[in-house]
């Protein structure tokens, strides 16, 4: 590289003195919105320069500059801007004044202004912006920013460290001294001006919904005793900057300490002490129902679940995350992501027994819901006990679609479960033989899990415990993987999980270990994935297309071969007579985040000569007719002889077509339709008496293929059959209504039957 001639240096020097400063053009400018405005889409505009946050003056500021700032912050555009410190006066420097943007800039750093810190403004002229809540396509979520001190120091992590030795053996840790991690070292926080609001924020970050007072005199006494010990006192005095944060001022509604006013220790050379009170801040947190100590007594203020929860999370891989759903008028529905933010999400998380919100997700990133969209523009202050206490708008006629469904990831306590499981022998970190740490004969030992009874539910729990998302395969024969040398025996057998547990150690299992195969080839294994499909039946189409057909036996030979008729058909005089069939169309949507594919490849598909097609999944759906008491009176099933993208939304390409032995599957967002006139698309009700029934359809009934949400695989309708005609009504997915609503409906139906 040739050196620049002197003339070029003069040009560069002149450019650096021009209004467009060299400093801002050399790096990306960091922005944030702060103040009493609703986060994250409005507030006082602040910029980070020389590791210090400062404000922007409203002189010459217009919508053009606001658009550039909002786009840089991840929003589509600006709605308006605010002058005269509408969102409160900032502190410190006024970094930018007389900002002029063309409007096409990708960053405020590309606009012209007077120069860093050159301003004739006061903080009464701090500018604010209001951005359009719709995020840019590339912007995926909102997370709390890291804590930045006046010199730009970054807080890496927060924890509470037990003061008493007995508390260190219990998970989760509920009480102890607050510590922050800075530059790889844990440092204590001074308790100067420490409030319960501060404790609430810290507890929320650690996964706890609430806090309780601590015994301050007791901890002061422990501290004084420690200071009397010469060695402890010397260590405390010689440890530089042990109190990095010496004052915290939170409102109690913040999802993270980054949103509080935080003052770090004085810089070097200052005479004032870092912590005048001399003692660390101590907090005591209250665990949610799922995280209580098994043998511990309930603590004061412990959160108790209501009889019927009004909010829930669906389709999340981990505990405390999922698509947000609320129960209104007896029916579950979703929340539109317009103005969805960390404060509102934190109210929801605490209501469910978790901590504050760690991340909010937009654009149905954890899958689309079904049914109504109940709420939009939820605006919580953060003090509410329930999400239903927050102001919100009805989502009807708002333009919200299920592609705007909001989701959240809540903070949950560290239960130390992830350190009690590992995978070994796989080709990648996401697969391998499952090895667990259990206590045997008074000692902790690593070992394998017997694959007897090992299925997808158990594999889902294992992947969740590993923090690796969903299970794509539950493997019972792992001869091609080698475990670690320390796992030469089986330490867990007979594992049966419901699928909601946080760890395999929480599942039912044998007392004494008993494995029919022994260790080695038949150890349990898994393959994990970060995304999964989600199949959901179109209930309305089933209701609209149902009818009866008396079909001659002469047209049912192939269907009979595939066991699509009731057993009584075996004893008829073929081909004379007919069967009465309840026929309907089914449309199965994939609303998940991964394509739905058959469990096995083409080499394992089964050829059916009569219908002349391959079955990629032998039993893809169950069709049942039940009494109001749940007894089965007729049944049917459908094999996935042609699992394909029948239709896709506009702009989405079909990927799977089963013609000519093609690939089978259902693409994300697409659906597979089985028309009412296809063989086996029915329930044989020839032997059913007239009456009132429940018609039930279950997709993927044997859980052969992993899904992000199995709770919506069942669809139910009320069915009335008078011997000549059939009516289906009230069709809905199995979890679309609250439990109380379905009980009331059944009681009303029984009452009507008695009156008739």
XYZ file of C-alpha atoms in Angstrom:
756
model
C 0.000 0.000 0.000
C 1.480 3.341 -1.111
C 1.559 6.255 1.391
C -0.816 9.150 0.734
C 0.660 12.399 -0.649
C 0.618 15.470 1.675
C -2.246 17.066 -0.258
C -4.520 14.132 0.643
C -3.803 14.592 4.353
C -4.863 18.232 4.051
C -8.114 17.159 2.386
C -8.807 14.597 5.146
C -8.081 17.219 7.804
C -10.556 19.599 6.161
C -13.210 16.863 5.954
C -12.852 16.109 9.652
C -13.587 19.738 10.442
C -16.679 19.758 8.199
C -20.183 19.283 9.694
C -20.165 15.619 8.647
C -17.661 14.367 11.194
C -15.153 11.649 10.426
C -15.862 9.991 13.776
C -19.487 9.200 13.028
C -18.820 7.916 9.526
C -16.211 5.420 10.720
C -18.540 3.343 12.866
C -22.171 2.446 13.465
C -24.089 4.750 15.779
C -26.079 3.153 18.599
C -29.525 4.540 19.417
C -32.111 3.923 22.101
C -35.508 5.261 23.188
C -35.913 6.056 26.891
C -38.195 7.952 29.211
C -41.798 7.542 30.387
C -43.030 6.729 26.880
C -44.203 3.189 26.136
C -41.263 1.031 25.139
C -39.982 0.116 22.661
C -41.563 2.220 19.918
C -41.533 5.697 21.484
C -39.442 7.776 23.838
C -36.577 10.241 24.127
C -33.968 9.650 21.417
C -30.492 9.024 22.780
C -27.198 8.154 21.053
C -24.057 6.472 22.362
C -20.785 8.331 21.754
C -17.469 7.787 23.506
C -19.144 5.137 25.674
C -21.640 7.677 27.052
C -25.311 8.120 26.271
C -26.497 11.598 25.320
C -29.515 13.287 23.769
C -30.418 14.917 20.445
C -31.619 18.526 20.209
C -34.941 19.219 18.505
C -33.563 22.130 16.400
C -34.334 21.459 12.697
C -35.477 17.923 13.579
C -38.332 16.673 11.395
C -40.176 13.519 10.344
C -37.407 12.847 7.822
C -34.820 12.451 10.595
C -37.308 10.505 12.732
C -37.777 7.996 9.877
C -34.050 7.344 9.708
C -33.833 6.872 13.490
C -36.844 4.509 13.604
C -35.524 2.361 10.754
C -32.181 2.088 12.537
C -34.061 0.978 15.671
C -35.767 -1.808 13.689
C -39.162 -0.219 12.939
C -40.689 0.299 9.513
C -41.011 4.075 9.814
C -41.792 6.983 12.141
C -45.304 8.099 12.970
C -44.255 11.446 14.405
C -41.640 13.187 16.520
C -41.844 15.229 19.726
C -40.045 18.429 20.699
C -39.380 20.207 24.006
C -38.470 17.116 26.049
C -41.938 15.554 25.877
C -40.435 12.273 27.118
C -38.493 13.893 29.938
C -35.179 15.689 30.070
C -32.054 13.634 29.645
C -28.768 13.956 31.484
C -25.183 14.474 30.446
C -24.205 15.513 26.924
C -26.390 16.772 24.104
C -24.452 14.940 21.439
C -26.260 16.009 18.240
C -27.825 19.284 17.115
C -29.194 20.572 13.803
C -29.429 17.049 12.362
C -30.159 17.006 8.610
C -30.991 13.722 6.818
C -31.886 13.116 3.182
C -34.235 10.345 4.314
C -32.581 7.403 2.576
C -29.826 6.910 5.164
C -29.653 3.576 6.978
C -28.225 5.187 10.113
C -28.364 8.567 11.827
C -24.547 8.420 11.590
C -24.853 9.139 7.866
C -26.731 12.432 8.423
C -25.118 15.865 8.831
C -25.070 17.736 12.157
C -22.998 20.359 13.980
C -20.483 17.887 15.338
C -20.263 15.807 18.486
C -21.316 17.825 21.529
C -21.508 21.124 19.591
C -24.878 22.530 20.564
C -26.593 25.685 21.785
C -29.471 23.667 23.322
C -30.513 22.715 26.831
C -32.117 19.428 27.865
C -35.513 21.148 27.717
C -35.130 20.747 23.929
C -34.440 16.996 23.897
C -36.181 15.364 20.945
C -38.401 12.287 21.093
C -39.720 10.003 18.350
C -42.762 7.777 17.905
C -42.126 4.837 15.575
C -44.633 2.660 13.729
C -44.957 -0.520 15.839
C -44.521 -2.792 12.811
C -41.021 -4.238 12.775
C -38.791 -4.442 9.730
C -38.625 -7.945 8.159
C -35.072 -8.479 9.397
C -35.897 -7.506 12.980
C -36.920 -10.623 14.866
C -37.441 -9.691 18.520
C -37.063 -7.224 21.350
C -34.622 -7.998 24.152
C -33.468 -5.818 27.030
C -30.225 -4.052 26.239
C -27.191 -4.618 28.403
C -26.592 -2.218 31.268
C -24.249 0.568 30.265
C -22.574 2.736 32.859
C -21.475 6.340 32.247
C -18.168 5.065 30.897
C -19.858 2.424 28.744
C -19.251 -0.526 31.107
C -21.387 -3.554 30.237
C -23.179 -5.759 32.709
C -22.878 -9.350 31.555
C -25.026 -11.255 34.056
C -26.903 -11.030 37.373
C -27.189 -13.631 40.125
C -27.928 -13.987 43.822
C -25.279 -15.708 45.902
C -26.420 -17.507 49.063
C -24.977 -16.093 52.256
C -25.838 -19.183 54.295
C -24.008 -22.406 53.403
C -27.182 -24.515 53.781
C -28.907 -22.631 50.940
C -26.184 -23.445 48.399
C -27.347 -27.031 47.997
C -30.884 -26.151 46.911
C -32.154 -25.255 43.462
C -33.408 -22.754 42.719
C -31.596 -20.301 44.980
C -34.204 -17.912 46.363
C -32.274 -15.639 48.697
C -28.834 -14.100 48.778
C -26.567 -11.188 47.924
C -27.023 -9.534 44.527
C -23.982 -9.841 42.269
C -23.263 -8.624 38.757
C -20.724 -9.960 36.295
C -18.455 -7.343 34.751
C -15.364 -8.105 32.666
C -15.524 -11.747 33.721
C -15.638 -11.046 37.474
C -18.556 -11.191 39.888
C -18.995 -8.008 41.933
C -21.440 -7.107 44.655
C -24.039 -4.342 44.554
C -24.172 -1.783 47.330
C -27.447 -1.668 49.275
C -27.447 2.147 49.407
C -31.058 3.184 48.712
C -32.000 -0.411 47.871
C -35.785 -0.847 47.595
C -38.313 -3.639 47.123
C -38.781 -2.361 43.574
C -35.124 -3.165 42.923
C -35.637 -6.626 44.399
C -38.661 -7.180 42.178
C -36.634 -6.431 39.051
C -33.722 -8.671 40.104
C -36.077 -11.528 41.021
C -37.874 -11.141 37.693
C -34.586 -11.403 35.793
C -33.818 -14.624 37.690
C -37.162 -16.219 36.826
C -39.246 -15.438 39.926
C -42.635 -13.694 39.749
C -42.341 -11.748 43.004
C -40.158 -10.811 45.966
C -40.459 -10.605 49.731
C -38.716 -8.578 52.456
C -35.443 -9.846 53.878
C -34.304 -9.901 57.482
C -31.999 -6.880 57.159
C -30.764 -6.859 60.800
C -29.783 -10.521 60.453
C -27.677 -9.865 57.346
C -26.163 -6.751 58.907
C -25.143 -8.871 61.883
C -23.522 -11.461 59.578
C -21.681 -8.684 57.748
C -20.381 -7.154 60.974
C -19.172 -10.563 62.153
C -17.377 -11.015 58.860
C -15.717 -7.619 59.152
C -14.415 -8.506 62.621
C -12.467 -11.371 61.091
C -9.089 -9.809 60.129
C -8.638 -12.074 57.095
C -12.134 -11.402 55.731
C -11.763 -7.667 56.352
C -8.406 -7.601 54.573
C -9.822 -9.445 51.570
C -12.734 -7.001 51.422
C -10.547 -3.902 51.658
C -7.950 -5.052 49.138
C -10.477 -6.182 46.538
C -10.637 -3.242 44.157
C -14.068 -2.045 43.050
C -15.851 -4.977 44.720
C -18.960 -2.795 44.722
C -19.190 -1.945 41.031
C -22.801 -0.690 41.205
C -23.324 1.540 44.196
C -26.900 2.729 43.585
C -29.843 1.275 41.683
C -33.211 3.008 41.307
C -35.953 0.876 39.728
C -39.676 1.522 39.420
C -40.346 -2.199 39.814
C -41.953 -2.559 36.390
C -38.741 -2.913 34.403
C -38.094 -6.297 32.753
C -34.344 -5.823 33.235
C -31.928 -3.707 35.272
C -30.920 -2.126 31.968
C -34.151 -0.138 32.159
C -33.412 1.163 35.700
C -31.253 4.092 36.703
C -27.900 2.520 37.554
C -24.896 4.339 38.990
C -21.552 2.597 38.893
C -18.686 3.152 41.324
C -16.878 6.501 41.046
C -13.963 6.554 38.623
C -10.398 6.388 39.878
C -9.195 9.474 41.680
C -12.540 10.275 43.333
C -12.534 10.435 47.107
C -16.101 9.351 47.895
C -16.472 5.687 48.937
C -18.043 3.217 46.519
C -20.532 2.034 49.151
C -21.054 4.318 52.166
C -23.288 1.749 53.899
C -20.589 -0.900 53.540
C -22.929 -3.867 52.964
C -24.129 -5.725 49.902
C -27.751 -5.690 48.715
C -29.707 -8.843 49.608
C -32.918 -10.037 47.936
C -35.425 -12.773 48.708
C -37.470 -14.119 45.805
C -40.702 -16.104 45.613
C -40.796 -19.088 43.267
C -43.681 -19.929 40.961
C -45.592 -23.225 41.403
C -43.411 -25.207 38.985
C -40.178 -24.257 40.720
C -40.912 -24.732 44.407
C -38.712 -26.981 46.489
C -40.397 -30.426 46.626
C -39.979 -30.722 50.385
C -40.061 -27.042 51.255
C -42.916 -25.280 52.995
C -44.841 -22.652 51.010
C -43.310 -19.212 51.508
C -45.217 -16.049 52.139
C -46.609 -14.440 48.943
C -46.116 -17.640 46.898
C -47.991 -17.498 43.633
C -50.891 -19.948 43.353
C -52.434 -20.908 40.012
C -56.085 -20.008 39.507
C -58.736 -22.679 39.029
C -58.715 -22.043 35.308
C -55.762 -20.103 33.939
C -56.755 -17.162 31.752
C -53.477 -17.091 29.798
C -51.191 -19.769 28.377
C -48.156 -20.302 26.148
C -48.215 -22.696 23.202
C -45.682 -24.249 20.793
C -42.553 -23.267 22.702
C -39.585 -25.609 22.873
C -38.623 -24.570 26.406
C -40.573 -24.013 29.602
C -41.711 -20.396 29.814
C -41.826 -19.654 26.103
C -44.484 -19.858 23.440
C -47.229 -18.191 21.455
C -49.402 -16.046 23.727
C -53.034 -17.143 24.065
C -55.767 -15.676 26.273
C -59.164 -17.048 27.308
C -62.082 -14.722 26.580
C -65.774 -15.636 26.563
C -64.817 -19.255 27.072
C -62.678 -19.432 23.923
C -58.911 -19.355 23.545
C -57.444 -16.834 21.111
C -54.167 -15.127 20.289
C -52.738 -11.632 20.829
C -51.751 -9.372 17.942
C -48.135 -8.215 18.100
C -48.958 -4.541 17.459
C -47.352 -2.575 20.335
C -46.431 -5.853 22.057
C -43.455 -5.124 24.324
C -41.377 -6.376 27.220
C -43.428 -4.644 29.912
C -46.743 -6.218 28.848
C -45.041 -9.560 28.269
C -43.568 -9.412 31.787
C -47.050 -9.089 33.295
C -48.049 -12.233 31.398
C -44.900 -14.106 32.471
C -45.385 -13.253 36.145
C -49.047 -14.284 35.931
C -47.900 -17.718 34.749
C -45.445 -18.061 37.638
C -42.273 -17.131 35.748
C -40.065 -14.061 36.024
C -40.025 -11.023 33.757
C -39.930 -11.333 29.966
C -36.518 -12.133 28.520
C -37.580 -11.607 24.903
C -40.715 -10.754 22.952
C -41.241 -12.187 19.487
C -43.246 -10.782 16.609
C -44.710 -12.200 13.413
C -45.841 -15.640 14.664
C -42.254 -16.773 15.155
C -43.457 -19.610 17.408
C -46.234 -20.672 15.060
C -49.667 -19.362 14.175
C -52.717 -19.909 16.326
C -56.264 -20.753 15.319
C -59.616 -19.206 16.047
C -60.043 -15.593 17.144
C -57.409 -12.932 17.706
C -58.668 -11.446 20.952
C -56.392 -8.495 21.722
C -54.143 -5.918 20.095
C -52.109 -3.002 21.399
C -51.877 -4.372 24.921
C -50.413 -1.536 27.015
C -49.481 -2.631 30.516
C -47.856 -0.284 33.006
C -46.051 -3.232 34.615
C -47.813 -3.103 37.980
C -50.790 -5.235 36.860
C -51.291 -8.658 38.419
C -53.048 -10.106 35.361
C -52.782 -9.419 31.644
C -56.545 -8.881 31.614
C -56.017 -5.846 33.891
C -54.044 -4.064 31.153
C -55.677 -1.643 28.685
C -56.042 -3.220 25.242
C -58.073 -2.939 22.048
C -60.354 -5.538 20.521
C -58.541 -7.080 17.573
C -61.703 -7.415 15.467
C -61.515 -5.434 12.219
C -58.004 -4.264 13.060
C -56.214 -5.854 10.148
C -54.375 -8.275 12.436
C -53.870 -11.755 11.014
C -52.491 -14.883 12.643
C -49.204 -14.089 10.957
C -49.025 -11.279 13.560
C -49.435 -13.585 16.575
C -47.300 -12.445 19.502
C -44.970 -14.719 21.461
C -42.691 -14.435 24.473
C -39.737 -16.039 26.210
C -39.914 -15.633 29.984
C -37.066 -15.772 32.464
C -37.169 -19.025 34.428
C -35.107 -20.054 37.469
C -31.914 -22.026 37.087
C -32.867 -25.509 38.313
C -29.477 -26.999 37.407
C -31.204 -29.609 35.217
C -29.030 -28.974 32.168
C -25.955 -30.140 34.081
C -27.639 -33.498 34.731
C -27.882 -34.687 31.126
C -25.579 -34.998 28.130
C -25.406 -36.606 24.687
C -22.570 -38.864 23.582
C -21.420 -40.488 20.357
C -23.481 -38.453 17.895
C -22.283 -36.951 14.653
C -23.293 -33.485 15.876
C -23.975 -31.870 19.289
C -27.740 -32.255 18.673
C -27.775 -36.058 18.576
C -26.444 -39.021 20.495
C -26.940 -41.506 23.301
C -28.747 -39.958 26.283
C -26.706 -40.049 29.491
C -28.035 -38.748 32.800
C -26.630 -37.972 36.234
C -28.541 -39.677 39.060
C -27.916 -40.507 42.675
C -27.318 -44.220 43.259
C -26.278 -45.683 46.602
C -25.568 -42.223 47.957
C -23.279 -41.149 45.100
C -23.884 -39.280 41.844
C -23.265 -41.420 38.777
C -23.476 -40.914 35.006
C -25.125 -43.645 32.994
C -27.347 -44.548 30.061
C -31.149 -44.674 29.850
C -32.814 -47.971 28.947
C -34.716 -47.680 25.655
C -37.646 -49.810 26.871
C -40.767 -47.605 26.541
C -38.610 -44.779 25.131
C -40.699 -42.635 22.779
C -41.172 -39.148 21.406
C -42.587 -37.722 24.647
C -39.489 -38.806 26.548
C -37.205 -37.549 23.780
C -38.976 -34.152 23.853
C -38.215 -33.825 27.567
C -34.567 -34.818 27.001
C -34.082 -32.163 24.287
C -35.811 -29.562 26.458
C -33.518 -30.407 29.377
C -30.518 -30.109 27.059
C -31.732 -26.686 25.872
C -31.749 -27.964 22.278
C -35.362 -27.350 21.272
C -37.626 -30.171 20.105
C -36.940 -33.847 19.506
C -37.127 -34.879 15.876
C -36.468 -38.579 16.601
C -36.629 -40.876 19.602
C -34.100 -43.637 18.977
C -34.293 -47.038 20.684
C -31.486 -48.776 18.839
C -28.202 -46.875 19.181
C -25.643 -49.529 18.293
C -23.937 -47.150 15.824
C -23.238 -44.544 18.560
C -20.734 -45.013 21.324
C -21.364 -43.554 24.779
C -18.660 -42.201 27.047
C -16.389 -44.437 29.052
C -18.117 -43.413 32.277
C -21.540 -44.546 31.082
C -20.986 -48.281 30.986
C -24.232 -49.091 32.783
C -27.912 -48.241 32.764
C -28.903 -45.887 35.593
C -32.492 -45.135 34.531
C -35.208 -47.403 33.125
C -38.948 -47.513 32.571
C -39.030 -43.775 31.827
C -42.544 -42.478 31.076
C -43.038 -38.740 30.591
C -46.186 -36.728 29.978
C -44.104 -34.428 27.777
C -44.389 -31.297 29.931
C -41.585 -32.087 32.402
C -38.429 -29.977 32.537
C -36.118 -32.958 33.088
C -36.098 -36.749 32.730
C -35.492 -36.917 36.467
C -39.047 -35.540 36.931
C -40.653 -38.324 34.843
C -42.000 -41.592 36.195
C -39.432 -44.385 36.145
C -38.548 -47.692 37.747
C -37.357 -47.768 41.353
C -34.623 -50.390 41.048
C -33.267 -50.214 37.515
C -34.596 -52.974 35.271
C -33.721 -53.064 31.570
C -34.600 -56.115 29.486
C -31.796 -55.429 27.001
C -29.004 -54.297 29.273
C -26.551 -51.576 28.346
C -25.107 -50.914 24.902
C -27.076 -51.373 21.728
C -30.496 -50.584 23.189
C -29.659 -47.407 25.095
C -32.003 -44.472 24.489
C -30.949 -41.823 22.005
C -32.327 -38.609 20.538
C -31.960 -36.201 17.678
C -32.904 -32.625 18.587
C -33.920 -29.691 16.380
C -34.646 -26.024 17.032
C -37.899 -25.981 15.015
C -40.786 -28.357 14.373
C -43.995 -28.587 12.322
C -47.473 -28.189 13.785
C -50.454 -29.870 12.110
C -53.929 -28.458 12.718
C -57.258 -29.553 11.234
C -59.554 -27.001 9.582
C -62.584 -27.581 11.820
C -64.920 -25.340 9.814
C -64.408 -27.337 6.608
C -65.273 -30.598 8.376
C -68.502 -29.054 9.664
C -69.479 -27.684 6.239
C -68.806 -30.828 4.180
C -70.252 -33.645 6.335
C -72.975 -35.841 4.796
C -74.230 -39.455 4.706
C -73.741 -41.924 1.869
C -75.091 -45.464 1.499
C -72.263 -46.959 -0.537
C -72.610 -50.364 -2.283
C -70.240 -53.078 -1.141
C -69.182 -53.578 -4.750
C -67.318 -50.240 -4.514
C -65.672 -50.978 -1.179
C -63.312 -53.879 -1.827
C -60.134 -51.780 -1.608
C -61.377 -49.893 1.436
C -62.215 -53.209 3.123
C -58.713 -54.458 2.415
C -57.306 -51.401 4.205
C -59.580 -51.942 7.254
C -61.620 -48.792 6.617
C -64.954 -50.468 7.463
C -66.475 -51.695 10.710
C -65.990 -55.335 11.718
C -69.570 -56.222 10.829
C -68.656 -55.757 7.150
C -66.641 -58.997 7.376
C -69.863 -60.994 7.798
C -71.875 -59.518 4.919
C -72.616 -61.315 1.650
C -70.259 -59.467 -0.635
C -70.855 -57.749 -3.055
C -74.526 -57.426 -2.042
C -75.663 -54.752 0.372
C -74.225 -51.395 1.375
C -72.518 -49.562 4.209
C -73.662 -46.237 5.685
C -70.755 -43.795 5.757
C -70.349 -40.421 7.452
C -68.225 -38.595 4.877
C -66.435 -35.257 5.108
C -63.450 -33.365 3.755
C -60.394 -32.665 5.860
C -57.848 -29.922 5.378
C -54.694 -30.247 7.462
C -52.581 -27.102 7.848
C -48.938 -26.957 8.882
C -48.760 -23.865 11.108
C -45.366 -24.710 12.599
C -41.856 -23.577 11.709
C -40.587 -26.701 9.908
C -41.929 -28.908 7.133
C -43.919 -31.978 8.170
C -42.220 -35.049 6.703
C -42.926 -38.780 7.087
C -40.882 -40.483 9.771
C -39.386 -42.948 7.298
C -37.912 -42.550 3.836
C -39.307 -43.957 0.602
C -37.553 -47.273 1.096
C -39.905 -47.994 4.031
C -43.181 -46.873 2.456
C -45.812 -49.595 2.083
C -47.271 -50.410 -1.332
C -51.018 -51.145 -1.505
C -51.797 -53.025 -4.660
C -55.574 -52.520 -4.637
C -55.438 -48.715 -4.495
C -52.063 -48.764 -6.256
C -50.301 -46.217 -4.055
C -47.699 -46.000 -1.286
C -48.511 -45.281 2.347
C -45.817 -43.064 3.867
C -47.505 -43.127 7.313
C -49.764 -46.097 7.917
C -52.111 -44.296 10.330
C -52.122 -40.552 9.718
C -55.513 -39.681 11.255
C -58.077 -41.344 13.534
C -61.792 -40.738 12.999
C -64.054 -41.687 15.911
C -67.707 -41.338 16.867
C -68.145 -41.160 20.639
C -71.068 -41.040 23.019
C -71.418 -37.949 25.194
C -69.754 -40.004 27.942
C -66.734 -40.697 25.721
C -67.458 -44.339 24.755
C -66.487 -45.211 21.190
C -69.331 -46.456 18.942
C -67.632 -46.246 15.527
C -64.135 -45.609 14.245
C -62.142 -45.009 11.111
C -58.614 -44.064 10.094
C -56.772 -42.544 7.192
C -53.355 -43.517 5.935
C -51.216 -40.803 4.379
C -51.201 -42.353 0.945
C -50.441 -38.953 -0.576
C -49.015 -36.457 1.883
C -48.477 -33.319 -0.183
C -48.993 -29.586 -0.550
C -52.482 -29.460 -2.018
C -52.478 -25.662 -1.728
C -50.240 -22.900 -0.415
C -50.870 -19.217 0.314
C -50.112 -16.705 -2.418
C -46.386 -16.248 -2.802
C -45.443 -19.580 -1.218
C -44.140 -22.327 -3.484
C -45.410 -25.928 -3.228
C -42.522 -28.232 -2.348
C -44.115 -31.671 -2.062
C -46.143 -33.629 -4.622
C -46.548 -37.378 -4.323
C -47.244 -38.099 -8.016
C -44.713 -40.409 -9.688
C -43.366 -41.585 -6.341
C -42.404 -38.017 -5.454
C -41.396 -36.569 -2.113
C -44.138 -36.390 0.507
C -44.669 -33.741 3.162
C -46.477 -30.513 4.023
C -44.554 -27.244 3.711
C -44.734 -24.619 6.452
C -47.844 -22.504 5.794
C -49.369 -24.954 3.290
C -52.093 -27.561 3.720
C -52.984 -31.053 2.576
C -56.617 -31.669 1.617
C -58.367 -35.049 1.638
C -61.631 -34.670 -0.250
C -64.830 -36.269 0.988
C -65.009 -38.542 -2.086
C -61.681 -40.293 -1.398
C -61.710 -43.862 -0.104
C -61.494 -44.162 3.702
C -62.326 -40.482 4.177
C -65.246 -41.511 6.379
C -66.519 -43.228 9.492
C -68.597 -46.382 8.947
C -71.750 -45.795 11.075
C -73.807 -48.678 9.680
C -74.241 -50.162 13.176
C -74.794 -46.844 14.992
C -78.200 -45.999 16.453
C -79.728 -42.532 16.059
C -78.758 -40.090 18.787
C -76.370 -37.331 19.855
C -72.650 -38.002 19.624
C -69.202 -36.420 19.558
C -67.308 -36.677 16.286
C -63.551 -36.659 16.842
C -60.585 -36.420 14.468
C -56.985 -36.845 15.682
C -54.051 -36.020 13.387
C -50.728 -37.817 13.892
C -52.406 -39.889 16.636
C -49.421 -42.068 17.492
C -47.026 -39.124 17.697
C -44.922 -40.745 15.002
C -43.687 -37.371 13.773
C -42.512 -34.655 16.157
C -44.577 -31.461 16.397
C -44.137 -28.261 18.351
C -47.665 -28.528 19.767
C -49.679 -31.736 20.144
C -52.511 -30.033 22.057
C -54.215 -28.890 18.835
C -54.045 -32.232 16.998
C -57.558 -33.187 18.081
C -60.706 -31.743 16.539
C -64.198 -32.324 17.958
C -67.724 -31.642 16.745
C -71.166 -32.176 18.209
C -72.999 -34.687 16.018
C -76.737 -35.354 15.720
C -77.888 -38.441 13.772
C -81.596 -39.151 13.308
C -81.220 -42.333 11.263
C -81.550 -40.557 7.923
C -79.548 -37.351 8.182
C -76.514 -36.096 10.087
C -75.585 -32.657 11.443
C -72.187 -31.528 12.707
C -71.958 -28.313 14.702
C -69.596 -26.582 17.123
C -66.496 -28.041 15.470
C -63.279 -26.878 17.128
C -59.766 -28.022 17.932
C -59.486 -29.906 21.206
C -58.037 -27.042 23.242
C -59.970 -24.150 21.693
C -62.348 -23.726 24.643
C -61.895 -23.497 28.380
C -62.592 -26.630 30.407
C -65.556 -25.022 32.160
C -67.173 -24.101 28.832
C -67.091 -27.678 27.518
C -68.462 -29.067 30.791
C -71.371 -26.595 30.673
C -72.075 -27.477 27.025
C -72.199 -31.195 27.820
C -74.503 -30.614 30.791
C -76.824 -28.510 28.661
C -76.902 -31.191 25.959
C -77.767 -33.920 28.484
C -80.534 -31.719 29.896
C -82.004 -31.212 26.426
C -81.891 -34.963 25.756
C -83.775 -35.655 28.998
C -86.437 -33.091 28.083
C -86.877 -34.631 24.650
